[in-house]
Coordinates of C-alpha atoms and ligand atoms in Angstrom, one line a residue:
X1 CA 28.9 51.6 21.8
X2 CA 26.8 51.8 24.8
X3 CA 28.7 52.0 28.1
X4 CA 27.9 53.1 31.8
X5 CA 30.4 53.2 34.0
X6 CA 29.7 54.6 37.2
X7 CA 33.4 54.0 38.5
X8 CA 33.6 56.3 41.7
X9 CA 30.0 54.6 43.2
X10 CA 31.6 51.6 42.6
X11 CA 35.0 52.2 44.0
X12 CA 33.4 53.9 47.2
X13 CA 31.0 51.0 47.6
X14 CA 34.2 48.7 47.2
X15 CA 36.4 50.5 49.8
X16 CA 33.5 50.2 52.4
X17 CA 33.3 46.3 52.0
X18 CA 35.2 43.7 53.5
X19 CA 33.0 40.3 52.7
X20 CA 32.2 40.3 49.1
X21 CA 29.8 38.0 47.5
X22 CA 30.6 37.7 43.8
X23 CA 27.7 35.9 41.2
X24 CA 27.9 35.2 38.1
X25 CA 24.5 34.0 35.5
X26 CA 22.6 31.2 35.5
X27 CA 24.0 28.2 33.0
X28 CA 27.4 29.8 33.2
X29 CA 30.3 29.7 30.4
X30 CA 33.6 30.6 30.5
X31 CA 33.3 34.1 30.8
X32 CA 31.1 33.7 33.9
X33 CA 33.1 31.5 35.6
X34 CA 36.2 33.6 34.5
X35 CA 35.2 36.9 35.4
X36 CA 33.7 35.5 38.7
X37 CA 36.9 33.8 39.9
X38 CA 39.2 36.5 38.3
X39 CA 37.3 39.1 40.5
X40 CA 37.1 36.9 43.5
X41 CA 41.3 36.1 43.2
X42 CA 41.8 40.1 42.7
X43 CA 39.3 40.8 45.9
X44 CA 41.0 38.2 47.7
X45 CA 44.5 39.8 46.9
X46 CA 43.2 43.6 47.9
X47 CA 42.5 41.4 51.2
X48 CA 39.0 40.7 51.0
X49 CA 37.0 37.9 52.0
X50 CA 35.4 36.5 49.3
X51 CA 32.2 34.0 48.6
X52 CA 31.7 32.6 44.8
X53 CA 28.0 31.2 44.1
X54 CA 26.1 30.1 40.9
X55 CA 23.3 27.6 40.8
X56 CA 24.4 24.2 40.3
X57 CA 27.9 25.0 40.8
X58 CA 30.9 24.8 39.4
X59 CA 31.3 23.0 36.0
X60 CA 33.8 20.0 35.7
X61 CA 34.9 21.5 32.2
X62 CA 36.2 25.0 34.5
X63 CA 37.7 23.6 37.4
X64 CA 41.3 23.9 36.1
X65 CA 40.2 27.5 37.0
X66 CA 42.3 29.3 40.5
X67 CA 39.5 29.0 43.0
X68 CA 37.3 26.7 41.2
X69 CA 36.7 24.5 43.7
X70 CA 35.6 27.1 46.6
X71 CA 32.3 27.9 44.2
X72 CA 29.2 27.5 46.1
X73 CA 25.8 26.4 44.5
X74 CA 24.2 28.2 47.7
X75 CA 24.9 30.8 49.7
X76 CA 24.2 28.9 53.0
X77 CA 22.9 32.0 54.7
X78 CA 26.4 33.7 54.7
X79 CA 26.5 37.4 55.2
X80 CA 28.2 39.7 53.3
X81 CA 28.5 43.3 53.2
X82 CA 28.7 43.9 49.2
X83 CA 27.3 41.7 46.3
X84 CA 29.0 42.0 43.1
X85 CA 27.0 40.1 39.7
X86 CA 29.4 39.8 36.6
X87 CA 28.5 38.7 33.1
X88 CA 24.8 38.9 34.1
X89 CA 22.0 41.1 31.4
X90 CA 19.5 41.0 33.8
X91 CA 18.6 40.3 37.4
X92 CA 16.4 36.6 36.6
X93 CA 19.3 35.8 35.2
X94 CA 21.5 35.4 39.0
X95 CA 18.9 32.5 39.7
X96 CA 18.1 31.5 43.4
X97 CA 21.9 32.5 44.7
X98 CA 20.8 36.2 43.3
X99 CA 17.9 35.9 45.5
X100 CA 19.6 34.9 48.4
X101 CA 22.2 37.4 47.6
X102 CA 19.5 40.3 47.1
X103 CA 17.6 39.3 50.3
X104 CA 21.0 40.4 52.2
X105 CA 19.9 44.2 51.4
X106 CA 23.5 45.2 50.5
X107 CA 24.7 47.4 47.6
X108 CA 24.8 45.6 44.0
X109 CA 27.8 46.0 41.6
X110 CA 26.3 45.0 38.2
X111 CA 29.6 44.4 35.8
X112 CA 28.9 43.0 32.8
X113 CA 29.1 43.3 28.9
X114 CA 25.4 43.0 27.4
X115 CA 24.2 45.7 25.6
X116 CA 20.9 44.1 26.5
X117 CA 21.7 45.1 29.9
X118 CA 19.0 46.2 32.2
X119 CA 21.3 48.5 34.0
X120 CA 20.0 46.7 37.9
X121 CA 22.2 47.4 40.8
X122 CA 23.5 50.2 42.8
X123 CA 26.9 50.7 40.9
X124 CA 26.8 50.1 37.0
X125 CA 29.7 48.9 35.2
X126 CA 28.7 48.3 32.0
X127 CA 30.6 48.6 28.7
X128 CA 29.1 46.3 25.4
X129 CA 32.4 47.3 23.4
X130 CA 34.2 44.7 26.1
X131 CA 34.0 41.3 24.4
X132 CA 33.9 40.0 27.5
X133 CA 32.8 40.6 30.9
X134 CA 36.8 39.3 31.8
X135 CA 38.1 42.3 29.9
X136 CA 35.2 45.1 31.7
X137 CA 36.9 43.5 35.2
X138 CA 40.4 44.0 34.1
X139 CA 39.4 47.5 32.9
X140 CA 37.9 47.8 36.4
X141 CA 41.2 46.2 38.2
X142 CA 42.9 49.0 36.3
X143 CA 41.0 52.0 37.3
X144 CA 41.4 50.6 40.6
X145 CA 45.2 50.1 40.5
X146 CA 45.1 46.9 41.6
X147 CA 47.6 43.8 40.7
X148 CA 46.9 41.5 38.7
X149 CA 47.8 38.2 39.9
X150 CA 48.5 34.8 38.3
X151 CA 45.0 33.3 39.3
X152 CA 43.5 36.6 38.1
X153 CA 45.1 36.3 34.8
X154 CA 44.4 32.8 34.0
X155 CA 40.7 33.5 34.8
X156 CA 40.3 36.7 33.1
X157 CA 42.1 35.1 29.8
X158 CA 40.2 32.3 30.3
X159 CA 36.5 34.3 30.3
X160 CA 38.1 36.3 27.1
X161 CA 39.4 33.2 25.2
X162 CA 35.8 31.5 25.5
X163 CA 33.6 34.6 24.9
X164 CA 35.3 35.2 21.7
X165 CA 35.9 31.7 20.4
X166 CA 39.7 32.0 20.7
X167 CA 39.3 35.4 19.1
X168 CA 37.4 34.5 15.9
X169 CA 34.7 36.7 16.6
X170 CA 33.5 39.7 14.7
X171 CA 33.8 42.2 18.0
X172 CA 37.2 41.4 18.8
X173 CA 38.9 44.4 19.4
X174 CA 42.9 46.0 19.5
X175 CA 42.4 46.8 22.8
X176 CA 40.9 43.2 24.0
X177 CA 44.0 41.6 22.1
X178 CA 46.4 44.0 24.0
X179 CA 44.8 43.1 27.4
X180 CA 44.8 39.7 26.6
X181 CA 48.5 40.2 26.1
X182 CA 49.0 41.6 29.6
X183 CA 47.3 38.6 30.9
X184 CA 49.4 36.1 29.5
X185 CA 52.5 38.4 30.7
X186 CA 50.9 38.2 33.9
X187 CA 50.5 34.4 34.4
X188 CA 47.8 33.2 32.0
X189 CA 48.4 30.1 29.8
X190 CA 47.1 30.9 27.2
X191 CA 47.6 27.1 25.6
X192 CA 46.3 25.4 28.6
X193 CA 43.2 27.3 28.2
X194 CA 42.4 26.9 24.6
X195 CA 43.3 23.1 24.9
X196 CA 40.8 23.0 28.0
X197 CA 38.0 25.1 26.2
X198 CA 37.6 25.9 22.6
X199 CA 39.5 22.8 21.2
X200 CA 38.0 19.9 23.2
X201 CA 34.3 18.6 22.9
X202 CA 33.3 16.3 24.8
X203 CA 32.6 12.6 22.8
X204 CA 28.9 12.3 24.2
X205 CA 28.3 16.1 22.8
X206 CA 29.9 15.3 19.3
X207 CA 27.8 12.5 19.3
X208 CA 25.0 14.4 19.7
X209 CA 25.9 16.6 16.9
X210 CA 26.0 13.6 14.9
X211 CA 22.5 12.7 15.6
X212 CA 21.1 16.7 14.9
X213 CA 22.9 16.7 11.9
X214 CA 20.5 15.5 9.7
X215 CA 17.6 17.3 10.6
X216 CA 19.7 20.5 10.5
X217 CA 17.3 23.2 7.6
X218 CA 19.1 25.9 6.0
X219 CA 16.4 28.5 4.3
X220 CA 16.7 31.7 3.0
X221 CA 20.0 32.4 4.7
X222 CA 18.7 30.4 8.1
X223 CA 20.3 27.9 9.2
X224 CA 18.5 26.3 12.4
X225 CA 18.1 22.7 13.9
X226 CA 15.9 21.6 17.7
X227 CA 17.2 19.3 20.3
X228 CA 14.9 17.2 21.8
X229 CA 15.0 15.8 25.3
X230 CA 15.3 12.3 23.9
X231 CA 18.6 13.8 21.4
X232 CA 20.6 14.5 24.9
X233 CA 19.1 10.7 26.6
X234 CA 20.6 9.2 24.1
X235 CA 23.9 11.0 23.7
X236 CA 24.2 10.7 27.4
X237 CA 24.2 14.1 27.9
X238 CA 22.5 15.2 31.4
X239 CA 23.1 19.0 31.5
X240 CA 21.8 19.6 28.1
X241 CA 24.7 21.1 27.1
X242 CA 24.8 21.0 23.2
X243 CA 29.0 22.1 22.7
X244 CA 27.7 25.5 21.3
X245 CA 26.0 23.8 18.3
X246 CA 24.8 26.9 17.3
X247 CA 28.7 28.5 16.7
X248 CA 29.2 25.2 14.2
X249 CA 26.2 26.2 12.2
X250 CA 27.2 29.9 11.7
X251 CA 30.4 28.6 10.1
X252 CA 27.8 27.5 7.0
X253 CA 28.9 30.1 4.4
X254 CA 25.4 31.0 3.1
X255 CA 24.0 31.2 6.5
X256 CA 23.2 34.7 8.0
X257 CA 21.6 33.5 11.0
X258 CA 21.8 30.5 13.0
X259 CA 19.8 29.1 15.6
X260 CA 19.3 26.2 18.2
X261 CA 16.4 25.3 19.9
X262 CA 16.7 23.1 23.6
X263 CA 14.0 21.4 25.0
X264 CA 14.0 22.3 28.7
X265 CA 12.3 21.6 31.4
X266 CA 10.7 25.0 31.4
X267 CA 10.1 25.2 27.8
X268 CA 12.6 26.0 25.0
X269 CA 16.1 27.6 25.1
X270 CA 17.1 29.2 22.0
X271 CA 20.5 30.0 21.1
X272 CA 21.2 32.9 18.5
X273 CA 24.1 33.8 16.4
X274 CA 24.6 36.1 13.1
X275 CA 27.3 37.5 11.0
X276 CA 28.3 41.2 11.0
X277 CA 25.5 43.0 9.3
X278 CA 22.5 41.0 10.9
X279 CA 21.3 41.8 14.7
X280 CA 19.7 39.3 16.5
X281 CA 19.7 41.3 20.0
X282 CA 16.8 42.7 19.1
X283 CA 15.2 39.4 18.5
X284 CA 15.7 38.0 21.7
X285 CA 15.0 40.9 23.7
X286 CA 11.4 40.4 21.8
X287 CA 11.3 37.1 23.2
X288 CA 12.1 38.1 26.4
X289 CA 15.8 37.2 26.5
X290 CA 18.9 39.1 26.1
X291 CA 22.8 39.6 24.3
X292 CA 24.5 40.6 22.1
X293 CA 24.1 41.8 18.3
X294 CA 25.9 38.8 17.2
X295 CA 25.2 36.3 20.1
X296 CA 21.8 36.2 22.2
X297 CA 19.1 34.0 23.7
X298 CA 15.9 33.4 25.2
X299 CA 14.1 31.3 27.3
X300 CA 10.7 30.4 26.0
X301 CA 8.5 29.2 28.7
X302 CA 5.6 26.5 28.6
X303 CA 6.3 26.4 24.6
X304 CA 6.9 22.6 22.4
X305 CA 10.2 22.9 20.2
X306 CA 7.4 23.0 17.2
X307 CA 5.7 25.9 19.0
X308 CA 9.1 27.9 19.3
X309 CA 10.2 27.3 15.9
X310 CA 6.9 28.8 14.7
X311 CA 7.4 31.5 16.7
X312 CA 11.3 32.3 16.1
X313 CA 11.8 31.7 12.7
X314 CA 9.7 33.8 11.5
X315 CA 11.0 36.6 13.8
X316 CA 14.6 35.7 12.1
X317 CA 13.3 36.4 8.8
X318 CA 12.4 39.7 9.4
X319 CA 16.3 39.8 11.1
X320 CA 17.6 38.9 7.6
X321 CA 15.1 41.1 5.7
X322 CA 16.4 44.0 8.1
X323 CA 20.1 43.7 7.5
X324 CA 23.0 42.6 4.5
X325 CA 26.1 41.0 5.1
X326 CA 29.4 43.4 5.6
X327 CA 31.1 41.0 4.5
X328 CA 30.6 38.8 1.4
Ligands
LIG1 P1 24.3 31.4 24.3 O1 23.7 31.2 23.0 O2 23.6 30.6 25.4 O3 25.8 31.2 24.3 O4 24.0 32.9 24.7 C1 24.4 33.9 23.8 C2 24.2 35.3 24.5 O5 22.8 35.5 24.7 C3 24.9 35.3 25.8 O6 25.6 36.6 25.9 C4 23.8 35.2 26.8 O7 24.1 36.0 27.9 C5 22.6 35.7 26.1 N1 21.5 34.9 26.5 C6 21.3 33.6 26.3 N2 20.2 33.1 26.9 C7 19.6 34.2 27.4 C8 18.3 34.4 28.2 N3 17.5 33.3 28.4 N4 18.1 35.6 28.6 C9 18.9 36.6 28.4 N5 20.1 36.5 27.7 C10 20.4 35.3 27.2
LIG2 MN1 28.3 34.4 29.7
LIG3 MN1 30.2 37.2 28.5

């Protein structure tokens, strides 16, 4: 597995900072709000003074999360004498608080998990056999020696919870499951959080589901479905957040690869899963996206959903034709 860690840069850049803007990426989950606020709560207990920002804010679905309520969706013109980004593949990916944050001229701390990861910033911290950019900030916390807090638990569990579906993902790992341990001996609830995240969907997003259902296609070991503006109007659904459709349609037994297409304002989202033996990474990075071998994306600007699907399905196809399942 791929991994930079440039873990003296980053302490020395660290020790030399007192005001610490932490960022996260753009439509954050779990693990970007986790790893965020865990960080932030660890900073904050090292005696820091800490800003959280992400564009639009914080999501009502993570404010049970320690410090939820203190993110930013701008950063106001606030100084800051070290940015850290977690959970972020690429620099576009920050949004406009990355800009603002960047315009400061500090040093960078990029700690994340993508093994699409561009590698930006002036310390790297950057392991893709992490299943979640939680864990790389624990591993980090350790190196540093610091405590780990309840609020630090609780996020970091949180941010490794989500990222691996309650740990029903094929990259989960001895090491993650021991950490995640730790956590809950440190303060995390473990059942709070999975009640809060992986086992609730919200009744306007089932409903949604209901309504894609039908059109959903499964060919040649693809399963895929679009969401149209108009699907998320009438499900009531403003922030065209689909539940992780995409996750349910992996589950289909003779599906290899699974995708969603979103209609966006800027064009199409597309949403990528596969089972071990099948690397969609590679795929999105041709579509200038990023992720992971099993879980990745892309933004496809300008494009109709009919557009996109011409254009991504076929690129899945040659996914399938590259790989075989490892396990059957
Ligand atoms: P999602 O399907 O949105 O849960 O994303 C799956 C994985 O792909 C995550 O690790 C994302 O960070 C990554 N990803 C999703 N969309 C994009 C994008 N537009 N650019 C780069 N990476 C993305
Ligand atoms: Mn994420
Ligand atoms: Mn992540």
């Amino acid at each position: 597995m791929t991994a930079r860690m440039d873990w003296e840069r980053a302490a020395q850049l660290l020790a030399a900072a007192q005001n610490i803007i932490v960022l996260t990426h753009i439509d954050p989950d779990g693990d970007a709000f986790g790893s965020m606020l865990g960080l932030a709560a660890a900073l904050r207990d090292m005696g820091r003074r800490v800003i959280t920002a992400v564009d639009g804010g914080i999501d009502p679905a993570f404010r049970f999360l320690p410090g939820a309520d203190a993110v930013q969706d701008q950063l106001n013109g606030q100084n800051a004498d070290l940015v850290i980004v977690t959970d972020c593949s690429d620099e576009r990916r920050i949004g406009e608080v990355g800009k603002a944050g960047r315009a400061l001229g500090v040093p960078v701390i990029n700690l994340d998990h993508h093994r699409t990861n561009t590698h930006f910033g002036d310390a790297v911290l950057v392991d893709a056999s992490t299943v979640a950019a939680s864990e790389g900030v624990l591993d980090w916390l350790d190196v540093l020696g610091a405590h780990i807090g309840p609020a630090t638990a609780q996020c970091l569990l949180t941010g490794i919870v989500t990222d691996t579906l309650c740990f029903r993902t094929s990259n989960v790992t001895e090491r993650a499951l021991g950490k995640a341990q730790r956590l809950m001996q440190a303060g995390g609830n473990l059942g709070e959080i999975v009640a809060r995240t992986v086992n609730r969907t919200p009744a306007p997003v089932f409903m949604l589901w209901k309504a894609v259902m039908p059109r959903v296609r499964l060919e040649d070991h693809i399963i895929w479905a679009a969401i149209s503006q108009s699907d998320f109007r009438q499900a009531g659904i403003h922030d065209e957040d689909d539940g992780h459709f995409v996750s349910l349609l992996m589950q289909v037994d003779q599906a290899y690869v699974a995708c969603v297409l979103t209609e966006v304002e800027r064009g199409v989202d597309i949403s990528i899963r596969s089972v071990p033996g099948f690397d969609v990474s590679a795929v999105a990075l041709a579509l200038g996206g990023g992720g992971h071998t099993q879980a990745a994306g892309a933004t496809l600007d300008g494009l109709t959903l009919a557009e996109a699907e011409a254009q991504v399905i076929p690129l899945l196809r040659d996914a399938v034709r590259a790989g075989s399942p490892q396990i059957r």
